[in-house]
């Protein structure tokens, strides 16, 4: 029996016959032409032919602009047409088509055979929690800021101040590349020294995600060099390199530390309603499939805003256990596939006042992540971390930030600076 991967598109057109369009996609992206083929060849090509699964047309309501006319079209692509890797799948389902009018790839699901080629995150939420020994609360991450042009002692000091505030993870800024002032191995050495100093004081374990950069051909050896120097997590700009590069790294048996996926460049792909790839596919399903243990993306509340509905769709894609429903098309009854959940990290412009909203949306399995919201605290970076931890504690106990802040000056000062949402 043929196995298929499914792609769902939203196609906008004021007049098109969407059923015809669906057929032209199913045929055009697989066998090329169908009706003109002689019968004998049709029999031979049948197994390669895409199939239209559904066409749901949305006609604009009275008074709505005709430009709002669209259809959600789902096409099944035979596995036999492509190799078991993300680039082959993406080029098949959205290669040339991505440039052909107002069309957006809004969902993907996979055959169980295709999915079985992906082991997903090595650590995932459980593994990261085990490394940190923290199981009962959301984690807190801090981002280095002002790193370009600084020397090692300044970075060490910045690391220590972040760690001493009680954060669980610290990540490099994604724009910190290999450079003569703070080269990778030296950076790891001084940051881990600062981590050890802070751990003595706070009793807390820490992960430091060092930015893995450089030419693609050298990434794996660079990652191993980082591990050799003691690195305990990697930051990776996945979209600049491609999902397959992440997959190669995450499946390398010698890369034994969590990989954190940064969403740099995602804005070139997901935000338009008419073009690109939806956030839940780009930053959800494909990141998890390729093996990201933690995934950063904009939240609905900070300085870079993503609609809440899209945020919740990413969350679902990263966390769901129900692969049969959300990831697998036509799963055979006996198929038992599992992917570890990737940690969601809603980010950008986050300050303590936003913690209740983030925890309401994501629950306990989330990483609260801030750069400016920690370093920009009026009482300093240590107080910045403390204010976040206090906001998390308050929310977990069902206490309003305002009430908790009466006995926690760091939180009070953060609220005075950034406020809380209405
Ligand atoms: C969505 C990515 C966020 C990020 O990488 C970053 O550096 C955020 O910094 P802040 O918290 O906005 O200062």
Tab-separated table of C-alpha atoms and ligand atoms in Angstrom:
chain	number	residue	atom	x	y	z
A	1	UNK	CA	0.000	0.000	0.000
A	2	UNK	CA	1.251	3.480	-0.837
A	3	UNK	CA	2.248	5.782	2.025
A	4	UNK	CA	1.667	9.537	1.801
A	5	UNK	CA	2.721	12.772	3.476
A	6	UNK	CA	0.069	15.482	3.559
A	7	UNK	CA	0.399	19.212	2.906
A	8	UNK	CA	-2.375	21.721	3.544
A	9	UNK	CA	-2.280	25.091	1.798
A	10	UNK	CA	-4.320	28.252	2.097
A	11	UNK	CA	-4.737	29.623	-1.402
A	12	UNK	CA	-6.206	33.100	-2.010
A	13	UNK	CA	-7.833	33.962	-5.311
A	14	UNK	CA	-10.851	36.124	-6.144
A	15	UNK	CA	-12.117	33.931	-8.968
A	16	UNK	CA	-10.207	30.664	-9.223
A	17	UNK	CA	-11.821	27.259	-9.437
A	18	UNK	CA	-10.081	25.894	-6.335
A	19	UNK	CA	-10.922	22.272	-7.177
A	20	UNK	CA	-9.100	22.668	-10.478
A	21	UNK	CA	-6.234	24.367	-8.686
A	22	UNK	CA	-6.001	21.473	-6.196
A	23	UNK	CA	-5.806	18.959	-9.018
A	24	UNK	CA	-3.155	20.984	-10.800
A	25	UNK	CA	-1.035	21.029	-7.597
A	26	UNK	CA	-1.504	17.290	-6.985
A	27	UNK	CA	-0.535	16.435	-10.552
A	28	UNK	CA	1.955	19.246	-11.225
A	29	UNK	CA	4.093	18.553	-8.137
A	30	UNK	CA	4.170	14.807	-8.726
A	31	UNK	CA	3.856	13.244	-12.196
A	32	UNK	CA	3.661	16.558	-14.097
A	33	UNK	CA	0.779	15.695	-16.405
A	34	UNK	CA	-1.907	13.052	-16.206
A	35	UNK	CA	-4.755	13.352	-18.697
A	36	UNK	CA	-2.394	13.269	-21.657
A	37	UNK	CA	-0.697	10.064	-20.550
A	38	UNK	CA	-1.430	6.834	-22.451
A	39	UNK	CA	-3.363	4.285	-20.349
A	40	UNK	CA	-0.390	1.941	-19.998
A	41	UNK	CA	1.763	4.707	-18.616
A	42	UNK	CA	-1.017	5.841	-16.273
A	43	UNK	CA	-0.996	2.402	-14.637
A	44	UNK	CA	2.756	2.710	-14.168
A	45	UNK	CA	2.623	6.272	-12.830
A	46	UNK	CA	-0.393	5.832	-10.534
A	47	UNK	CA	1.775	5.179	-7.461
A	48	UNK	CA	3.601	8.487	-8.016
A	49	UNK	CA	0.477	10.607	-8.469
A	50	UNK	CA	-0.514	13.139	-5.769
A	51	UNK	CA	-4.103	13.011	-4.522
A	52	UNK	CA	-6.499	15.786	-3.603
A	53	UNK	CA	-7.730	14.988	-0.093
A	54	UNK	CA	-9.951	18.017	0.504
A	55	UNK	CA	-10.824	21.486	-0.777
A	56	UNK	CA	-12.627	23.784	1.674
A	57	UNK	CA	-13.656	27.013	0.001
A	58	UNK	CA	-14.213	30.174	2.059
A	59	UNK	CA	-16.447	32.562	0.109
A	60	UNK	CA	-16.298	36.115	1.507
A	61	UNK	CA	-19.419	37.113	3.437
A	62	UNK	CA	-21.571	39.980	2.186
A	63	UNK	CA	-19.569	43.204	2.585
A	64	UNK	CA	-16.250	41.350	3.016
A	65	UNK	CA	-13.645	42.216	0.333
A	66	UNK	CA	-13.427	39.679	-2.498
A	67	UNK	CA	-9.670	39.513	-1.843
A	68	UNK	CA	-10.614	37.447	1.238
A	69	UNK	CA	-11.749	34.537	-0.924
A	70	UNK	CA	-9.617	31.496	-0.161
A	71	UNK	CA	-9.584	27.728	0.020
A	72	UNK	CA	-7.778	25.312	2.303
A	73	UNK	CA	-6.478	22.589	0.034
A	74	UNK	CA	-4.991	19.327	1.302
A	75	UNK	CA	-2.866	17.205	-1.013
A	76	UNK	CA	-1.354	13.765	-0.319
A	77	UNK	CA	2.131	13.210	-1.755
A	78	UNK	CA	3.354	9.638	-2.270
A	79	UNK	CA	6.429	8.856	-0.138
A	80	UNK	CA	7.824	6.976	-3.085
A	81	UNK	CA	8.557	10.346	-4.767
A	82	UNK	CA	10.997	11.713	-2.187
A	83	UNK	CA	13.805	10.624	0.108
A	84	UNK	CA	13.352	10.529	3.904
A	85	UNK	CA	14.615	14.005	4.691
A	86	UNK	CA	13.079	17.423	5.348
A	87	UNK	CA	14.644	19.188	2.326
A	88	UNK	CA	13.197	16.597	-0.081
A	89	UNK	CA	9.765	16.853	1.520
A	90	UNK	CA	9.779	20.674	1.509
A	91	UNK	CA	10.948	20.941	-2.082
A	92	UNK	CA	8.271	18.454	-3.144
A	93	UNK	CA	5.344	20.082	-1.360
A	94	UNK	CA	6.363	23.745	-1.464
A	95	UNK	CA	9.274	24.204	-3.838
A	96	UNK	CA	8.114	25.965	-6.969
A	97	UNK	CA	4.608	26.273	-5.559
A	98	UNK	CA	5.816	28.716	-2.878
A	99	UNK	CA	6.419	31.272	-5.659
A	100	UNK	CA	3.182	30.690	-7.514
A	101	UNK	CA	0.668	33.298	-6.360
A	102	UNK	CA	-0.949	33.864	-2.981
A	103	UNK	CA	-0.422	30.505	-1.327
A	104	UNK	CA	0.770	29.571	2.156
A	105	UNK	CA	1.751	26.153	3.507
A	106	UNK	CA	-0.313	25.937	6.699
A	107	UNK	CA	0.135	22.338	7.820
A	108	UNK	CA	2.117	19.180	7.203
A	109	UNK	CA	1.608	15.657	8.380
A	110	UNK	CA	3.782	12.689	7.684
A	111	UNK	CA	3.457	9.039	6.838
A	112	UNK	CA	4.475	6.804	9.751
A	113	UNK	CA	7.330	5.546	7.609
A	114	UNK	CA	8.629	9.084	6.948
A	115	UNK	CA	8.247	10.006	10.626
A	116	UNK	CA	10.095	6.889	11.751
A	117	UNK	CA	13.242	8.349	10.142
A	118	UNK	CA	13.290	11.089	12.813
A	119	UNK	CA	14.112	10.523	16.461
A	120	UNK	CA	13.231	14.093	17.502
A	121	UNK	CA	14.807	15.881	20.487
A	122	UNK	CA	17.472	13.896	22.365
A	123	UNK	CA	16.636	15.637	25.645
A	124	UNK	CA	13.343	17.452	25.234
A	125	UNK	CA	11.513	18.890	28.232
A	126	UNK	CA	12.163	15.919	30.513
A	127	UNK	CA	15.840	15.675	29.647
A	128	UNK	CA	16.477	19.396	30.162
A	129	UNK	CA	14.628	19.292	33.493
A	130	UNK	CA	16.731	16.320	34.586
A	131	UNK	CA	19.966	18.130	33.724
A	132	UNK	CA	18.857	21.063	35.855
A	133	UNK	CA	17.139	19.059	38.603
A	134	UNK	CA	14.065	21.305	38.342
A	135	UNK	CA	10.729	19.584	37.771
A	136	UNK	CA	8.058	21.603	39.493
A	137	UNK	CA	8.106	25.068	37.929
A	138	UNK	CA	8.657	26.941	34.667
A	139	UNK	CA	12.341	27.562	33.955
A	140	UNK	CA	13.916	30.996	33.609
A	141	UNK	CA	16.429	31.874	30.902
A	142	UNK	CA	18.514	34.998	30.492
A	143	UNK	CA	20.136	36.303	27.313
A	144	UNK	CA	23.539	37.915	27.116
A	145	UNK	CA	23.164	41.482	25.864
A	146	UNK	CA	25.949	43.765	24.691
A	147	UNK	CA	28.425	41.074	23.736
A	148	UNK	CA	29.842	42.234	20.428
A	149	UNK	CA	33.162	44.028	20.957
A	150	UNK	CA	33.504	42.961	24.602
A	151	UNK	CA	36.441	41.028	26.078
A	152	UNK	CA	36.300	37.862	28.168
A	153	UNK	CA	36.299	39.509	31.641
A	154	UNK	CA	33.242	41.615	30.702
A	155	UNK	CA	31.423	38.504	29.522
A	156	UNK	CA	32.361	36.644	32.683
A	157	UNK	CA	30.990	39.451	34.815
A	158	UNK	CA	27.765	39.570	32.776
A	159	UNK	CA	27.364	35.804	33.057
A	160	UNK	CA	27.860	35.871	36.814
A	161	UNK	CA	25.310	38.655	37.332
A	162	UNK	CA	22.694	36.774	35.321
A	163	UNK	CA	23.392	33.504	37.128
A	164	UNK	CA	23.362	35.078	40.576
A	165	UNK	CA	19.810	36.318	39.957
A	166	UNK	CA	18.567	32.718	39.918
A	167	UNK	CA	18.150	31.939	36.230
A	168	UNK	CA	18.317	28.308	35.081
A	169	UNK	CA	19.742	28.861	31.617
A	170	UNK	CA	21.821	31.552	29.961
A	171	UNK	CA	22.116	31.814	26.229
A	172	UNK	CA	24.553	33.629	24.000
A	173	UNK	CA	23.088	36.378	21.903
A	174	UNK	CA	22.473	34.884	18.462
A	175	UNK	CA	24.624	37.589	16.872
A	176	UNK	CA	27.742	36.501	18.744
A	177	UNK	CA	29.853	34.602	16.215
A	178	UNK	CA	33.347	33.150	16.372
A	179	UNK	CA	35.561	36.159	17.056
A	180	UNK	CA	39.056	36.899	18.358
A	181	UNK	CA	37.914	38.657	21.557
A	182	UNK	CA	35.707	35.863	22.928
A	183	UNK	CA	36.501	32.640	21.038
A	184	UNK	CA	34.239	29.670	21.688
A	185	UNK	CA	36.460	27.570	23.960
A	186	UNK	CA	37.636	30.530	26.051
A	187	UNK	CA	34.072	31.786	26.317
A	188	UNK	CA	32.884	28.426	27.585
A	189	UNK	CA	35.734	28.245	30.085
A	190	UNK	CA	35.069	31.639	31.681
A	191	UNK	CA	31.284	31.254	31.616
A	192	UNK	CA	31.447	27.877	33.313
A	193	UNK	CA	33.782	29.350	35.941
A	194	UNK	CA	31.225	32.091	36.592
A	195	UNK	CA	28.464	29.465	36.660
A	196	UNK	CA	30.335	27.477	39.308
A	197	UNK	CA	30.779	30.620	41.411
A	198	UNK	CA	27.059	31.435	41.186
A	199	UNK	CA	26.032	27.833	41.872
A	200	UNK	CA	28.028	27.907	45.129
A	201	UNK	CA	25.933	30.873	46.192
A	202	UNK	CA	22.487	29.957	44.853
A	203	UNK	CA	22.664	26.141	44.962
A	204	UNK	CA	21.206	26.166	41.456
A	205	UNK	CA	22.460	24.274	38.420
A	206	UNK	CA	22.872	26.189	35.157
A	207	UNK	CA	22.948	25.491	31.455
A	208	UNK	CA	24.898	27.813	29.163
A	209	UNK	CA	23.853	27.669	25.495
A	210	UNK	CA	26.882	28.700	23.494
A	211	UNK	CA	26.210	29.900	19.945
A	212	UNK	CA	27.251	27.296	17.353
A	213	UNK	CA	28.353	29.241	14.272
A	214	UNK	CA	30.616	29.088	11.237
A	215	UNK	CA	30.532	27.250	7.908
A	216	UNK	CA	28.094	24.324	7.746
A	217	UNK	CA	30.862	21.812	7.000
A	218	UNK	CA	32.586	22.678	10.305
A	219	UNK	CA	29.523	22.816	12.608
A	220	UNK	CA	29.716	19.254	13.925
A	221	UNK	CA	33.413	19.531	14.742
A	222	UNK	CA	32.810	22.946	16.306
A	223	UNK	CA	30.027	21.434	18.460
A	224	UNK	CA	32.366	18.648	19.571
A	225	UNK	CA	35.082	21.198	20.343
A	226	UNK	CA	32.533	23.046	22.494
A	227	UNK	CA	31.594	19.814	24.286
A	228	UNK	CA	35.279	19.069	24.818
A	229	UNK	CA	35.617	22.483	26.470
A	230	UNK	CA	32.737	21.639	28.823
A	231	UNK	CA	29.734	23.161	27.012
A	232	UNK	CA	26.425	21.894	28.353
A	233	UNK	CA	24.044	23.340	25.700
A	234	UNK	CA	24.194	24.773	22.186
A	235	UNK	CA	22.341	27.673	20.596
A	236	UNK	CA	21.751	27.249	16.868
A	237	UNK	CA	20.340	29.605	14.219
A	238	UNK	CA	18.431	26.813	12.497
A	239	UNK	CA	16.755	28.742	9.701
A	240	UNK	CA	19.976	30.297	8.438
A	241	UNK	CA	21.428	26.784	7.969
A	242	UNK	CA	18.333	24.680	7.229
A	243	UNK	CA	16.410	22.001	9.098
A	244	UNK	CA	18.584	19.205	7.777
A	245	UNK	CA	21.656	20.740	9.391
A	246	UNK	CA	19.847	20.702	12.737
A	247	UNK	CA	18.831	17.100	12.066
A	248	UNK	CA	22.444	16.121	11.355
A	249	UNK	CA	23.603	17.738	14.595
A	250	UNK	CA	20.814	16.371	16.755
A	251	UNK	CA	21.368	12.807	15.522
A	252	UNK	CA	25.140	12.900	15.883
A	253	UNK	CA	25.899	10.434	18.705
A	254	UNK	CA	28.845	12.564	19.858
A	255	UNK	CA	26.680	15.664	20.310
A	256	UNK	CA	25.427	14.843	23.746
A	257	UNK	CA	24.026	18.178	24.947
A	258	UNK	CA	20.670	19.934	24.345
A	259	UNK	CA	20.247	22.082	21.241
A	260	UNK	CA	18.332	25.341	21.486
A	261	UNK	CA	16.778	26.562	18.213
A	262	UNK	CA	16.818	30.320	17.619
A	263	UNK	CA	14.114	31.665	15.251
A	264	UNK	CA	16.323	34.265	13.509
A	265	UNK	CA	14.968	34.833	9.961
A	266	UNK	CA	11.599	33.203	10.743
A	267	UNK	CA	9.940	36.559	10.090
A	268	UNK	CA	10.842	36.181	6.423
A	269	UNK	CA	8.636	33.093	6.295
A	270	UNK	CA	5.620	32.899	8.626
A	271	UNK	CA	3.906	36.287	9.275
A	272	UNK	CA	2.074	36.907	5.986
A	273	UNK	CA	-1.449	35.433	5.763
A	274	UNK	CA	-0.882	34.946	2.017
A	275	UNK	CA	2.667	33.606	1.620
A	276	UNK	CA	5.268	31.489	3.351
A	277	UNK	CA	4.967	28.690	5.889
A	278	UNK	CA	2.857	28.848	9.049
A	279	UNK	CA	4.580	29.373	12.387
A	280	UNK	CA	3.301	26.029	13.707
A	281	UNK	CA	5.001	24.147	10.862
A	282	UNK	CA	8.176	26.259	10.778
A	283	UNK	CA	8.786	26.732	14.497
A	284	UNK	CA	6.712	23.796	15.728
A	285	UNK	CA	6.550	20.547	13.773
A	286	UNK	CA	9.751	20.882	11.727
A	287	UNK	CA	11.889	22.078	14.670
A	288	UNK	CA	10.712	19.140	16.784
A	289	UNK	CA	11.152	16.645	13.983
A	290	UNK	CA	14.669	17.925	13.294
A	291	UNK	CA	15.536	17.491	16.978
A	292	UNK	CA	15.428	20.901	18.696
A	293	UNK	CA	15.286	20.420	22.476
A	294	UNK	CA	14.228	24.016	23.070
A	295	UNK	CA	12.573	26.363	20.556
A	296	UNK	CA	12.458	30.165	20.809
A	297	UNK	CA	9.676	32.156	19.142
A	298	UNK	CA	7.966	35.521	19.686
A	299	UNK	CA	5.156	35.653	22.261
A	300	UNK	CA	1.819	37.481	21.886
A	301	UNK	CA	2.835	39.998	24.560
A	302	UNK	CA	6.375	41.341	24.193
A	303	UNK	CA	8.189	43.621	21.773
A	304	UNK	CA	7.923	41.252	18.780
A	305	UNK	CA	4.343	40.066	18.699
A	306	UNK	CA	2.907	36.872	17.257
A	307	UNK	CA	-0.884	36.338	17.318
A	308	UNK	CA	-1.881	34.186	20.316
A	309	UNK	CA	-3.599	31.616	18.126
A	310	UNK	CA	-0.323	30.983	16.271
A	311	UNK	CA	1.565	30.798	19.561
A	312	UNK	CA	-0.829	28.155	20.818
A	313	UNK	CA	-0.451	26.213	17.569
A	314	UNK	CA	3.350	26.171	18.033
A	315	UNK	CA	2.890	25.058	21.633
A	316	UNK	CA	0.642	22.220	20.489
A	317	UNK	CA	3.097	21.146	17.784
A	318	UNK	CA	6.014	21.110	20.254
A	319	UNK	CA	4.209	19.362	23.091
A	320	UNK	CA	1.544	17.044	21.765
A	321	UNK	CA	1.879	13.335	22.533
A	322	UNK	CA	-0.879	12.465	20.147
A	323	UNK	CA	1.277	11.910	17.096
A	324	UNK	CA	-1.383	9.725	15.481
A	325	UNK	CA	-3.749	12.676	15.387
A	326	UNK	CA	-1.428	15.592	14.690
A	327	UNK	CA	1.648	14.254	12.936
A	328	UNK	CA	0.801	11.001	11.198
A	329	UNK	CA	-1.433	10.561	8.188
A	330	UNK	CA	-3.226	7.222	8.024
A	331	UNK	CA	-1.303	5.637	10.887
A	332	UNK	CA	-1.441	1.818	10.769
A	333	UNK	CA	-3.146	0.421	13.903
A	334	UNK	CA	0.069	-1.079	15.271
A	335	UNK	CA	2.321	1.954	14.799
A	336	UNK	CA	3.995	3.173	18.004
A	337	UNK	CA	5.958	6.339	17.295
A	338	UNK	CA	7.129	8.790	19.902
A	339	UNK	CA	8.871	12.158	19.806
A	340	UNK	CA	10.080	13.868	22.977
A	341	UNK	CA	8.410	17.258	23.530
A	342	UNK	CA	10.532	20.334	22.758
A	343	UNK	CA	10.589	23.063	25.419
A	344	UNK	CA	8.619	26.149	24.237
A	345	UNK	CA	10.458	29.437	24.828
A	346	UNK	CA	8.217	32.453	24.050
A	347	UNK	CA	10.599	35.394	23.834
A	348	UNK	CA	11.382	39.008	22.866
A	349	UNK	CA	10.627	41.982	25.082
A	350	UNK	CA	9.527	39.804	28.013
A	351	UNK	CA	9.418	41.479	31.464
A	352	UNK	CA	8.168	40.179	34.818
A	353	UNK	CA	4.708	41.748	34.400
A	354	UNK	CA	4.059	39.350	31.488
A	355	UNK	CA	4.801	36.179	33.466
A	356	UNK	CA	1.143	35.513	34.493
A	357	UNK	CA	0.045	35.666	30.846
A	358	UNK	CA	2.831	33.339	29.698
A	359	UNK	CA	2.091	30.820	32.447
A	360	UNK	CA	-1.633	31.026	31.750
A	361	UNK	CA	-0.942	30.140	28.093
A	362	UNK	CA	1.789	27.557	28.551
A	363	UNK	CA	1.421	26.170	32.077
A	364	UNK	CA	4.475	24.859	33.906
A	365	UNK	CA	6.306	23.464	30.865
A	366	UNK	CA	7.662	26.707	29.496
A	367	UNK	CA	10.888	28.671	29.661
A	368	UNK	CA	10.427	32.336	30.512
A	369	UNK	CA	13.173	34.095	28.559
A	370	UNK	CA	14.431	37.669	28.763
A	371	UNK	CA	17.365	39.827	27.832
A	372	UNK	CA	16.422	43.485	28.270
A	373	UNK	CA	13.846	42.536	30.929
A	374	UNK	CA	16.700	41.250	33.119
A	375	UNK	CA	19.633	43.542	32.307
A	376	UNK	CA	17.405	46.633	32.172
A	377	UNK	CA	16.090	46.229	35.736
A	378	UNK	CA	16.615	49.528	37.594
A	379	UNK	CA	18.297	47.705	40.508
A	380	UNK	CA	20.664	45.791	38.210
A	381	UNK	CA	20.971	42.435	36.484
A	382	UNK	CA	20.859	40.291	39.660
A	383	UNK	CA	17.635	42.001	40.735
A	384	UNK	CA	16.335	41.467	37.185
A	385	UNK	CA	16.634	37.698	37.536
A	386	UNK	CA	15.206	37.793	41.057
A	387	UNK	CA	12.174	39.802	39.921
A	388	UNK	CA	11.400	37.146	37.301
A	389	UNK	CA	11.765	34.309	39.810
A	390	UNK	CA	9.440	36.190	42.162
A	391	UNK	CA	6.897	36.688	39.364
A	392	UNK	CA	7.046	32.950	38.605
A	393	UNK	CA	6.689	32.018	42.311
A	394	UNK	CA	3.748	34.407	42.753
A	395	UNK	CA	1.943	33.086	39.692
A	396	UNK	CA	2.535	29.449	40.683
A	397	UNK	CA	1.009	30.225	44.097
A	398	UNK	CA	-1.968	32.045	42.581
A	399	UNK	CA	-0.934	35.378	44.119
A	400	UNK	CA	-1.193	38.574	42.062
A	401	UNK	CA	2.095	40.231	41.171
A	402	UNK	CA	0.948	43.397	42.916
A	403	UNK	CA	0.345	41.547	46.201
A	404	UNK	CA	3.591	39.589	46.000
A	405	UNK	CA	5.530	42.738	45.143
A	406	UNK	CA	4.581	44.309	48.523
A	407	UNK	CA	7.166	42.058	50.181
A	408	UNK	CA	9.508	41.663	47.177
A	409	UNK	CA	11.193	44.945	46.234
A	410	UNK	CA	12.820	43.557	43.057
A	411	UNK	CA	9.424	42.607	41.649
A	412	UNK	CA	7.932	45.921	42.772
A	413	UNK	CA	10.659	47.812	40.967
A	414	UNK	CA	10.103	45.756	37.782
A	415	UNK	CA	6.370	46.444	37.872
A	416	UNK	CA	7.022	50.144	38.452
A	417	UNK	CA	9.287	50.134	35.392
A	418	UNK	CA	7.416	47.963	32.896
A	419	UNK	CA	3.938	47.668	34.404
A	420	UNK	CA	1.552	44.749	34.213
A	421	UNK	CA	-1.028	44.203	31.475
A	422	UNK	CA	-4.573	45.510	32.219
B	1	LIG	C1	12.548	35.741	19.589
B	1	LIG	C2	14.024	35.811	19.933
B	1	LIG	C3	14.319	36.662	21.130
B	1	LIG	C4	15.784	36.894	21.366
B	1	LIG	O1	16.611	36.172	20.872
B	1	LIG	C5	16.230	37.992	22.165
B	1	LIG	O2	17.534	38.246	22.139
B	1	LIG	C6	15.415	38.743	22.963
B	1	LIG	O3	15.903	39.732	23.719
B	1	LIG	P1	15.003	40.678	24.609
B	1	LIG	O4	14.419	39.828	25.718
B	1	LIG	O5	13.922	41.223	23.728
B	1	LIG	O6	15.902	41.717	25.133
